[in-house]
Amino acid sequence: MTFTPHGKHLIAGAWVAGAESFTSTPTTGEGQSFSKGTPALVDQAVQAAEDAFWTYGYTTREERAAFLETIAAEIEARADLITPTAMAESGLPEARLVGERERTTGQLKLFADHIRKGDYLDRRHDEALPNRAPLPRPDLRLMQRPIGPVAVFGASNFPLAFSVAGGDTASALAAGCPVVVKGHEAHPATSEIVADAFKAAIETCGLPAGVFSMVHGGAHKVGAALVQHHLINAVGFTGSLAGGRALFDLCAKRVNPIPFFGELGSVNPMFLLPEALSARGEELGKGWAGSLAMGAGQFCTNPGIVVVIEGAEEEAFTKAALAALTATGSQVMLTEGIASAYVKGGAKIKTQPGVQELLTQMCDRREAKPFLFKVKAEDWLTNETLSEEVFGPLGLIVTVKDAAQMIEVAKSFEGQLTATLHMDEADMALAGQLMPILERKAGRVMANGFPTGVEVCDSMVHGGPYPASTNFGATSVGTMAIRRFLRPVCYQNIPSAVLPLDLV
Ligand code: NAP
């Protein structure tokens, strides 16, 4: 398969260039010129999506499943192009990107299977009771229906699995919603190749071209125009707290407000319970360092904070983590902006009252080396800065005096994507006290593991109370992600001849 990214937007089946451009900044090789998005291009894409909805929103589940599988096949057909392009743009290693592509196509196929089963429709039927007194009951049926065109923002840190063909797009298309993607400036060529796979799949399946469009970024006004477009019905987003909050606020201020499903920041606390710490403190230190530094720490599930009872065993844990992090080499980050935010974040933590600097290192322009800090719970509890996410391989150890203070710290966390307990049999009583707290804080509570690595399956929740996400009832990973793009409709006494096919 040959395709050379040409710097254009894909709008309703046509490659379109705008008047202005931006230059990409790959980690290797020359930057390339890409057309900047504009509100006018966004409008074209959304209008086409609305037109397409009148067909696509009424396709059968089998037609949509076949479409999702065709997209997956078209992505696989471009594998040899996608991997080197994404490596150059993101700096991520080959094995990671191959795995991410497989996850992306696996996700598309998972949603195909999911809609074939039909459970997601949540069909209900209360039969008519014409003779009920004092009032008869009408015939009532309920089913989930697609909401119409939706907007998706490609994330910088997963150029495939959370970008153009990522979980947001897959779940929206599975539901029956046309999608307009705002590509991320960090990987525009990768985005274009994947968009080309959509173009081919749409043609093969004979679907309306407006079912999918991709507009490159280049300016905040592109994203702002997209979320404010009156024909957009919901937004899927993964990125920073600041960016997500700005877009969320725009959605809320619309004449017709719409849901903004933002997956934002998280420090993913890990609680080391005494028996587990005593049995395998060193192992936990090494394991934590590995999880923290993996992929230069550029995961939303990166376990940035560890809470541990102070003492000799905590020191053994800290020593092992420090040794492992010191031995970790520098890793290239996704963008210069992210690398500079990481260094600034480290410098900010370092100067907070009570913070002990265990490891800080000079980082070259776009590279990150791990940072490690320690602070006592008294100082952590009174300083909100210390619970903010620093995107990258930065770890903070919060030492507590005893179990009671560990519980106090647990209660003080804001919403998280994950919370982890490291525990042994003899830790069960303390774990039992922490569980009701942690399940109020996090979308996923786990034991004896590391939160990086999110399984794509029916039971996954990748979300949580704010600021982990802007909508605690939703997940952006796993089959339940489809619910974000559905709306229940009740059909009262509607003759079967005009009911949706899935209800008959
Ligand atoms: P970002 O700055 O939040 O940008 C994500 C997307 O939102 C981009 O398409 C960006 O468009 C758009 N955007 C941001 N602010 C906007 C605004 N005020 N108005 C309209 N559109 C806006 O995230 P990023 O570029 O991926 O990375 C920056 C930081 O985000 C990182 O340092 C990290 O802290 C965080 N991050 C977190 C996660 C996570 O999973 N929690 C993932 C990735 C990044 P433009 O192209 O116009 O800028």
Coordinates of C-alpha atoms and ligand atoms in Angstrom, one line a residue:
M1 CA 0.0 0.0 0.0
T2 CA 1.5 3.4 -0.9
F3 CA 0.3 6.7 0.4
T4 CA 2.3 9.8 1.0
P5 CA 0.9 12.2 3.5
H6 CA 0.2 15.5 1.7
G7 CA -0.8 17.8 4.5
K8 CA -4.5 18.0 3.7
H9 CA -7.7 17.5 5.7
L10 CA -10.1 14.6 4.8
I11 CA -13.5 16.2 4.5
A12 CA -16.4 14.0 3.4
G13 CA -14.3 11.8 1.2
A14 CA -12.2 14.6 -0.4
W15 CA -8.6 15.8 0.5
V16 CA -8.9 19.5 1.1
A17 CA -6.2 22.1 1.7
G18 CA -6.7 25.4 3.6
A19 CA -4.9 28.7 3.1
E20 CA -2.6 28.5 6.1
S21 CA -0.2 25.8 7.2
F22 CA 1.9 24.6 10.1
T23 CA 5.1 22.5 10.0
S24 CA 5.2 19.2 11.9
T25 CA 8.0 18.6 14.3
P26 CA 9.0 14.9 14.1
T27 CA 11.7 13.6 16.4
T28 CA 13.7 12.4 13.3
G29 CA 13.7 13.7 9.8
E30 CA 12.4 16.9 8.3
G31 CA 9.2 18.6 9.4
Q32 CA 6.4 18.6 6.8
S33 CA 3.9 21.3 5.9
F34 CA 0.3 20.6 6.9
S35 CA -2.7 22.6 6.2
K36 CA -4.1 24.3 9.3
G37 CA -7.7 23.7 10.2
T38 CA -10.3 26.5 10.2
P39 CA -13.8 27.0 11.5
A40 CA -15.0 27.0 7.9
L41 CA -13.5 23.5 7.3
V42 CA -14.9 22.3 10.6
D43 CA -18.4 23.5 9.4
Q44 CA -18.1 21.6 6.1
A45 CA -17.1 18.4 7.9
V46 CA -19.9 18.7 10.5
Q47 CA -22.6 19.5 7.9
A48 CA -21.5 16.4 5.9
A49 CA -21.6 14.4 9.1
E50 CA -25.2 15.6 9.8
D51 CA -26.2 14.6 6.2
A52 CA -24.6 11.2 6.6
F53 CA -26.4 10.6 9.9
W54 CA -29.7 10.2 8.1
T55 CA -28.3 7.2 6.4
Y56 CA -25.6 5.9 8.8
G57 CA -27.8 6.3 11.9
Y58 CA -30.3 3.9 10.4
T59 CA -27.8 1.2 9.1
T60 CA -28.1 -2.3 10.6
R61 CA -25.8 -3.4 13.3
E62 CA -24.3 -5.9 10.8
E63 CA -23.6 -3.1 8.3
R64 CA -21.8 -1.1 11.0
A65 CA -19.9 -4.2 12.3
A66 CA -18.7 -4.9 8.8
F67 CA -17.6 -1.2 8.4
L68 CA -15.6 -1.4 11.6
E69 CA -13.9 -4.6 10.5
T70 CA -13.1 -3.0 7.1
I71 CA -11.5 0.0 8.8
A72 CA -9.4 -2.4 10.9
A73 CA -8.3 -4.3 7.7
E74 CA -7.5 -1.0 5.9
I75 CA -5.3 0.1 8.9
E76 CA -3.5 -3.3 8.8
A77 CA -3.0 -2.9 5.1
R78 CA -1.1 0.4 5.9
A79 CA 0.9 -1.1 8.8
D80 CA 4.3 -0.7 7.0
L81 CA 3.6 3.0 6.5
I82 CA 2.0 3.7 9.9
T83 CA 4.8 2.3 12.1
P84 CA 7.8 4.3 10.8
T85 CA 5.7 7.4 10.4
A86 CA 4.4 7.2 14.0
M87 CA 7.9 6.4 15.3
A88 CA 9.4 9.5 13.6
E89 CA 6.5 11.8 14.8
S90 CA 6.1 10.5 18.4
G91 CA 9.6 9.2 19.2
L92 CA 7.8 6.0 20.6
P93 CA 9.6 2.7 19.9
E94 CA 8.6 0.3 17.2
A95 CA 7.3 -2.5 19.5
R96 CA 5.1 -0.1 21.3
L97 CA 3.6 1.2 18.1
V98 CA 3.1 -2.2 16.6
G99 CA 1.3 -3.2 19.8
E100 CA -0.7 0.0 19.7
R101 CA -1.8 -0.6 16.2
E102 CA -3.0 -4.1 17.1
R103 CA -4.8 -2.7 20.0
T104 CA -6.5 -0.1 17.7
T105 CA -7.7 -2.7 15.2
G106 CA -8.6 -5.1 18.0
Q107 CA -10.7 -2.4 19.5
L108 CA -12.6 -1.8 16.2
K109 CA -13.2 -5.6 16.0
L110 CA -14.3 -5.7 19.6
F111 CA -17.0 -3.0 19.0
A112 CA -18.1 -5.0 15.9
D113 CA -18.7 -8.0 18.0
H114 CA -20.3 -5.9 20.7
I115 CA -23.0 -4.4 18.5
R116 CA -23.6 -7.8 16.8
K117 CA -24.7 -9.1 20.2
G118 CA -27.1 -6.3 20.7
D119 CA -27.1 -6.1 24.5
Y120 CA -25.9 -2.5 24.4
L121 CA -29.4 -1.5 23.0
D122 CA -30.8 -2.2 26.4
R123 CA -34.2 -3.0 24.9
R124 CA -37.2 -3.0 27.3
H125 CA -40.8 -3.7 26.8
D126 CA -43.8 -3.0 29.1
E127 CA -46.7 -4.5 27.3
A128 CA -50.0 -2.7 27.1
L129 CA -52.6 -3.3 29.8
P130 CA -55.8 -2.1 28.2
N131 CA -58.0 -3.4 31.0
R132 CA -55.9 -1.9 33.9
A133 CA -58.0 0.2 36.3
P134 CA -58.3 3.0 37.0
L135 CA -56.1 3.8 33.8
P136 CA -55.1 1.5 31.1
R137 CA -51.3 1.2 30.4
P138 CA -50.0 1.9 26.9
D139 CA -47.5 -0.3 25.1
L140 CA -44.1 1.0 26.0
R141 CA -40.7 0.1 24.5
L142 CA -37.3 1.5 25.1
M143 CA -34.1 1.3 23.1
Q144 CA -30.8 3.2 22.9
R145 CA -30.4 5.3 19.8
P146 CA -27.3 7.1 18.3
I147 CA -27.2 10.8 19.1
G148 CA -25.9 12.2 15.7
P149 CA -22.5 13.6 14.7
V150 CA -19.9 13.7 17.4
A151 CA -16.5 15.3 17.7
V152 CA -13.3 13.4 18.7
F153 CA -10.0 14.9 19.7
G154 CA -6.9 12.8 18.9
A155 CA -4.6 12.5 22.0
S156 CA -0.9 13.1 21.7
N157 CA 0.2 10.2 23.8
F158 CA -1.4 7.4 21.9
P159 CA -1.0 8.3 18.2
L160 CA -3.1 5.3 17.2
A161 CA -5.2 3.9 20.0
F162 CA -6.5 7.2 21.3
S163 CA -6.3 9.1 18.1
V164 CA -8.0 9.2 14.7
A165 CA -9.2 5.5 14.8
G166 CA -9.1 5.2 18.6
G167 CA -11.6 4.1 21.1
D168 CA -13.7 7.3 20.9
T169 CA -14.1 7.0 17.1
A170 CA -14.7 3.2 17.2
S171 CA -17.4 3.5 19.9
A172 CA -19.1 6.4 18.2
L173 CA -19.2 4.7 14.8
A174 CA -20.4 1.5 16.5
A175 CA -23.3 3.4 18.0
G176 CA -24.2 4.8 14.6
C177 CA -22.8 8.3 15.0
P178 CA -20.7 10.0 12.2
V179 CA -17.4 11.3 13.5
V180 CA -15.4 14.5 12.9
V181 CA -11.9 14.1 14.3
K182 CA -9.6 17.0 15.2
G183 CA -6.2 15.6 14.5
H184 CA -3.4 16.2 17.1
E185 CA -0.5 18.4 15.8
A186 CA 2.0 16.0 17.3
H187 CA 1.4 13.3 14.7
P188 CA -0.4 14.8 11.6
A189 CA 1.2 12.4 9.1
T190 CA 0.2 9.3 11.1
S191 CA -3.3 10.9 11.3
E192 CA -3.5 11.3 7.6
I193 CA -2.5 7.7 6.8
V194 CA -5.2 6.5 9.2
A195 CA -7.7 8.9 7.7
D196 CA -6.9 7.4 4.3
A197 CA -7.8 3.9 5.8
F198 CA -11.3 5.4 6.7
K199 CA -11.7 6.8 3.2
A200 CA -11.0 3.4 1.7
A201 CA -13.3 1.6 4.1
I202 CA -16.2 4.1 3.5
E203 CA -15.9 3.5 -0.3
T204 CA -15.7 -0.3 0.1
C205 CA -18.8 -0.3 2.3
G206 CA -20.7 2.1 0.2
L207 CA -21.4 4.5 3.1
P208 CA -22.0 8.3 2.8
A209 CA -18.6 10.1 2.7
G210 CA -19.6 12.4 5.6
V211 CA -19.6 9.5 8.1
F212 CA -15.9 10.4 8.9
S213 CA -13.9 13.5 8.5
M214 CA -10.5 14.5 9.9
V215 CA -9.5 18.2 10.2
H216 CA -5.9 19.0 11.2
G217 CA -5.3 21.3 14.1
G218 CA -2.8 24.1 14.2
A219 CA -4.8 26.6 16.3
H220 CA -7.2 26.5 19.3
K221 CA -9.9 28.0 17.2
V222 CA -10.3 24.6 15.3
G223 CA -11.2 22.7 18.5
A224 CA -13.3 25.6 19.8
A225 CA -15.3 25.8 16.5
L226 CA -15.8 22.0 16.6
V227 CA -17.2 21.7 20.1
Q228 CA -19.4 24.8 19.6
H229 CA -20.9 23.7 16.3
H230 CA -24.6 23.4 16.8
L231 CA -24.8 20.1 14.9
I232 CA -22.2 18.4 17.2
N233 CA -23.9 16.3 19.9
A234 CA -21.1 15.1 22.2
V235 CA -17.3 15.3 22.4
G236 CA -14.7 12.6 23.2
F237 CA -11.4 14.0 24.4
T238 CA -8.1 12.9 26.1
G239 CA -5.5 15.4 27.1
S240 CA -4.6 18.1 29.6
L241 CA -6.8 19.4 32.5
A242 CA -6.4 22.9 31.2
G243 CA -7.3 22.1 27.6
G244 CA -10.1 19.8 28.5
R245 CA -11.6 22.2 31.0
A246 CA -11.5 25.0 28.4
L247 CA -13.4 22.9 25.9
F248 CA -15.8 21.5 28.6
D249 CA -16.7 25.1 29.5
L250 CA -17.3 25.9 25.9
C251 CA -19.7 22.9 25.6
A252 CA -21.5 24.0 28.8
K253 CA -21.9 27.6 27.5
R254 CA -23.5 26.6 24.2
V255 CA -27.1 27.6 23.6
N256 CA -27.7 23.8 23.5
P257 CA -25.2 22.4 25.9
I258 CA -23.8 19.0 25.1
P259 CA -21.8 16.4 27.1
F260 CA -18.0 16.6 27.0
F261 CA -16.4 13.3 27.7
G262 CA -13.0 14.5 28.7
E263 CA -10.4 12.1 30.1
L264 CA -8.0 14.5 31.9
G265 CA -5.3 14.3 34.6
S266 CA -4.6 11.7 37.2
V267 CA -1.8 10.8 39.6
N268 CA -3.0 7.2 40.1
P269 CA -2.0 6.8 43.8
M270 CA -0.6 3.5 45.0
F271 CA -0.9 2.5 48.7
L272 CA 1.7 0.1 50.0
L273 CA 0.2 -1.7 52.9
P274 CA 2.6 -2.8 55.8
E275 CA 2.8 -6.6 55.2
A276 CA 3.3 -6.3 51.5
L277 CA 5.9 -3.7 52.0
S278 CA 7.7 -5.9 54.5
A279 CA 7.5 -9.0 52.3
R280 CA 8.6 -7.3 49.0
G281 CA 9.5 -3.7 49.5
E282 CA 12.5 -3.9 47.1
E283 CA 10.5 -5.7 44.4
L284 CA 7.8 -3.0 44.7
G285 CA 10.4 -0.3 44.4
K286 CA 11.7 -1.7 41.2
G287 CA 8.3 -2.5 39.8
W288 CA 7.0 1.1 40.5
A289 CA 10.1 2.6 38.8
G290 CA 9.5 0.4 35.8
S291 CA 5.8 1.5 35.6
L292 CA 6.6 5.1 36.2
A293 CA 9.3 5.4 33.6
M294 CA 7.6 3.2 30.9
G295 CA 7.0 5.2 27.7
A296 CA 8.7 8.3 29.4
G297 CA 5.8 8.3 31.9
Q298 CA 3.4 9.6 29.2
F299 CA 0.5 7.5 30.3
C300 CA -2.7 8.8 31.9
T301 CA -2.5 5.8 34.2
N302 CA 1.1 6.6 35.3
P303 CA 1.3 5.9 39.1
G304 CA 2.8 9.3 40.1
I305 CA 2.3 9.0 43.8
V306 CA 3.0 6.3 46.3
V307 CA 1.7 6.4 49.9
V308 CA 3.7 4.4 52.4
I309 CA 4.2 4.1 56.1
E310 CA 7.6 5.7 57.1
G311 CA 10.4 3.5 58.6
A312 CA 13.1 1.1 57.5
E313 CA 10.9 -0.9 55.2
E314 CA 9.8 2.3 53.4
E315 CA 13.5 3.2 53.1
A316 CA 14.3 -0.1 51.4
F317 CA 11.5 0.5 49.0
T318 CA 12.7 4.0 48.3
K319 CA 16.3 2.9 47.8
A320 CA 15.2 0.3 45.3
A321 CA 13.0 2.7 43.4
L322 CA 15.8 5.3 43.4
A323 CA 18.4 2.9 42.0
A324 CA 16.1 1.7 39.3
L325 CA 15.1 5.2 38.3
T326 CA 18.7 6.4 38.3
A327 CA 19.6 3.6 35.9
T328 CA 16.8 4.5 33.5
G329 CA 18.2 6.4 30.5
S330 CA 16.7 9.5 29.0
Q331 CA 13.7 9.0 26.7
V332 CA 12.4 11.2 24.0
M333 CA 9.0 12.8 24.7
L334 CA 6.1 13.3 22.4
T335 CA 6.5 17.0 21.8
E336 CA 8.8 19.8 22.9
G337 CA 5.9 21.4 24.7
I338 CA 5.3 18.2 26.8
A339 CA 9.0 17.9 27.5
S340 CA 9.2 21.5 28.7
A341 CA 6.1 21.1 30.8
Y342 CA 7.7 18.1 32.5
V343 CA 10.8 19.9 33.4
K344 CA 8.8 22.9 34.7
G345 CA 6.6 20.5 36.7
G346 CA 9.6 18.9 38.3
A347 CA 11.1 22.3 39.2
K348 CA 7.8 23.3 40.8
I349 CA 7.5 20.2 43.0
K350 CA 11.2 20.5 44.0
T351 CA 10.6 24.0 45.5
Q352 CA 7.4 23.1 47.5
P353 CA 7.8 23.2 51.3
G354 CA 8.9 19.9 52.9
V355 CA 9.8 18.3 49.6
Q356 CA 13.0 16.2 49.7
E357 CA 14.8 15.9 46.3
L358 CA 15.9 12.3 45.8
L359 CA 16.6 12.4 42.0
T360 CA 16.6 15.3 39.6
Q361 CA 18.6 15.3 36.4
M362 CA 19.3 17.6 33.5
C363 CA 17.0 16.8 30.6
D364 CA 17.9 17.7 27.0
R365 CA 15.4 19.6 25.0
R366 CA 12.9 16.9 24.1
E367 CA 14.1 14.2 26.4
A368 CA 13.0 13.2 29.9
K369 CA 14.9 11.6 32.7
P370 CA 13.1 10.4 35.8
F371 CA 12.6 12.7 38.9
L372 CA 12.0 11.3 42.4
F373 CA 10.8 13.3 45.4
K374 CA 9.6 12.5 48.9
V375 CA 7.4 14.4 51.3
K376 CA 5.7 13.8 54.6
A377 CA 2.0 13.5 54.7
E378 CA 1.6 16.7 56.9
D379 CA 3.2 18.8 54.1
W380 CA 1.3 16.9 51.3
L381 CA -2.1 17.3 52.9
T382 CA -1.7 21.1 53.1
N383 CA -0.4 21.7 49.5
E384 CA -2.6 21.1 46.5
T385 CA 0.3 21.5 44.1
L386 CA 1.7 18.2 45.3
S387 CA -1.3 16.3 44.1
E388 CA -1.3 17.7 40.5
E389 CA -0.3 15.5 37.6
V390 CA 3.2 16.1 36.2
F391 CA 3.1 14.3 32.8
G392 CA 6.2 12.3 32.6
P393 CA 8.4 9.9 34.7
L394 CA 8.1 11.9 38.0
G395 CA 7.5 10.0 41.2
L396 CA 6.5 11.4 44.6
I397 CA 6.6 9.3 47.8
V398 CA 4.2 10.5 50.5
T399 CA 5.2 9.0 53.8
V400 CA 2.6 8.6 56.5
K401 CA 3.1 7.9 60.2
D402 CA 0.6 5.1 60.5
A403 CA -2.5 3.4 59.0
A404 CA -4.8 6.2 60.3
Q405 CA -2.8 8.8 58.4
M406 CA -2.8 6.7 55.3
I407 CA -6.6 6.7 55.4
E408 CA -6.5 10.5 55.9
V409 CA -4.3 10.9 52.8
A410 CA -6.6 8.5 50.8
K411 CA -9.6 10.7 51.7
S412 CA -7.8 13.8 50.5
F413 CA -7.2 12.7 46.9
E414 CA -9.3 14.2 44.1
G415 CA -10.9 12.0 41.4
Q416 CA -8.5 9.4 39.8
L417 CA -8.5 7.1 36.9
T418 CA -7.0 4.4 39.1
A419 CA -6.0 3.6 42.7
T420 CA -3.9 0.7 43.7
L421 CA -3.4 -1.4 46.8
H422 CA -0.3 -3.5 47.3
M423 CA -1.3 -5.9 50.0
D424 CA -0.9 -9.3 51.5
E425 CA -3.3 -11.6 53.5
A426 CA -2.4 -9.9 56.8
D427 CA -3.2 -6.4 55.3
M428 CA -6.9 -7.3 54.7
A429 CA -8.3 -5.3 57.6
L430 CA -6.6 -2.0 56.4
A431 CA -7.5 -2.8 52.8
G432 CA -11.1 -3.2 53.9
Q433 CA -11.0 0.3 55.4
L434 CA -9.4 1.8 52.3
M435 CA -11.7 0.2 49.8
P436 CA -14.8 2.3 50.4
I437 CA -12.6 5.4 50.1
L438 CA -10.8 4.4 47.0
E439 CA -14.0 3.3 45.1
R440 CA -15.3 6.8 45.7
K441 CA -12.1 8.3 44.2
A442 CA -11.3 6.1 41.2
G443 CA -12.8 4.5 38.1
R444 CA -10.6 1.4 38.6
V445 CA -9.4 0.1 41.9
M446 CA -6.7 -2.6 41.7
A447 CA -4.6 -4.9 43.9
N448 CA -1.0 -6.0 43.5
G449 CA -0.3 -4.6 40.1
F450 CA 0.6 -1.4 38.3
P451 CA -2.0 0.7 36.6
T452 CA -0.2 1.3 33.3
G453 CA -1.7 -1.1 30.8
V454 CA -5.4 -0.8 30.3
E455 CA -7.2 -3.9 29.2
V456 CA -9.8 -3.3 26.4
C457 CA -12.7 -5.4 27.4
D458 CA -16.3 -5.4 28.8
S459 CA -15.4 -4.7 32.4
M460 CA -12.9 -1.9 31.9
V461 CA -13.5 1.6 33.3
H462 CA -11.2 4.3 32.1
G463 CA -12.7 7.3 33.7
G464 CA -13.5 8.5 37.2
P465 CA -14.6 11.5 39.2
Y466 CA -13.3 15.0 38.2
P467 CA -10.6 15.8 37.4
A468 CA -9.8 12.3 36.1
S469 CA -12.8 12.8 33.8
T470 CA -15.5 15.3 33.2
N471 CA -18.2 12.7 33.3
F472 CA -18.0 10.1 36.1
G473 CA -20.7 7.9 34.5
A474 CA -18.6 7.1 31.5
T475 CA -15.5 5.2 30.3
S476 CA -13.3 5.9 27.3
V477 CA -11.9 2.4 27.1
G478 CA -13.9 -0.9 26.9
T479 CA -17.3 -1.7 25.4
M480 CA -19.2 0.5 27.8
A481 CA -17.6 3.5 26.0
I482 CA -20.4 3.2 23.5
R483 CA -23.0 4.5 26.0
R484 CA -21.5 8.0 25.7
F485 CA -22.9 8.2 22.2
L486 CA -26.4 6.8 22.8
R487 CA -29.6 8.2 24.1
P488 CA -32.6 6.2 25.4
V489 CA -35.8 6.7 23.4
C490 CA -39.2 5.5 24.6
Y491 CA -41.7 4.4 22.0
Q492 CA -45.3 4.6 23.2
N493 CA -48.0 2.7 21.2
I494 CA -45.9 3.0 18.0
P495 CA -47.0 0.5 15.4
S496 CA -44.3 -2.0 14.6
A497 CA -44.3 -1.0 10.9
V498 CA -42.6 2.3 11.9
L499 CA -40.6 1.1 14.9
P500 CA -36.7 0.9 14.5
L501 CA -35.8 -2.5 13.1
D502 CA -34.0 -3.5 16.3
L503 CA -37.2 -3.2 18.4
V504 CA -39.4 -5.3 16.1
Ligands
NAP1 P1 -3.8 19.4 25.3 O1 -2.9 20.6 25.4 O2 -4.8 19.2 26.3 O3 -4.3 19.3 23.8 C1 -5.2 18.3 23.4 C2 -6.1 18.8 22.3 O4 -7.0 19.8 22.8 C3 -5.4 19.4 21.2 O5 -6.1 19.0 20.0 C4 -5.5 20.9 21.4 O6 -5.5 21.6 20.2 C5 -6.8 21.0 22.0 N1 -6.9 22.2 22.9 C6 -6.1 22.3 24.1 N2 -6.5 23.5 24.7 C7 -7.4 24.0 23.9 C8 -8.2 25.2 24.0 N3 -8.0 26.1 25.0 N4 -9.1 25.5 23.1 C9 -9.3 24.7 22.0 N5 -8.6 23.5 21.9 C10 -7.7 23.2 22.8 O7 -2.9 18.0 25.4 P2 -1.5 17.6 24.7 O8 -1.2 18.6 23.6 O9 -1.7 16.2 24.3 O10 -0.5 17.6 25.8 C11 -0.2 18.7 26.7 C12 -0.4 18.2 28.1 O11 -1.6 17.4 28.3 C13 0.7 17.2 28.6 O12 1.8 17.9 29.1 C14 0.0 16.5 29.7 O13 0.0 17.2 30.9 C15 -1.4 16.4 29.3 N6 -1.9 15.1 28.7 C16 -2.5 14.3 29.5 C17 -3.0 13.1 29.1 C18 -3.8 12.2 29.9 O14 -4.1 11.1 29.4 N7 -4.2 12.5 31.1 C19 -2.7 12.7 27.8 C20 -2.0 13.6 26.9 C21 -1.6 14.8 27.5 P3 -4.4 22.5 19.6 O15 -3.8 21.6 18.6 O16 -5.1 23.7 19.1 O17 -3.4 22.8 20.8

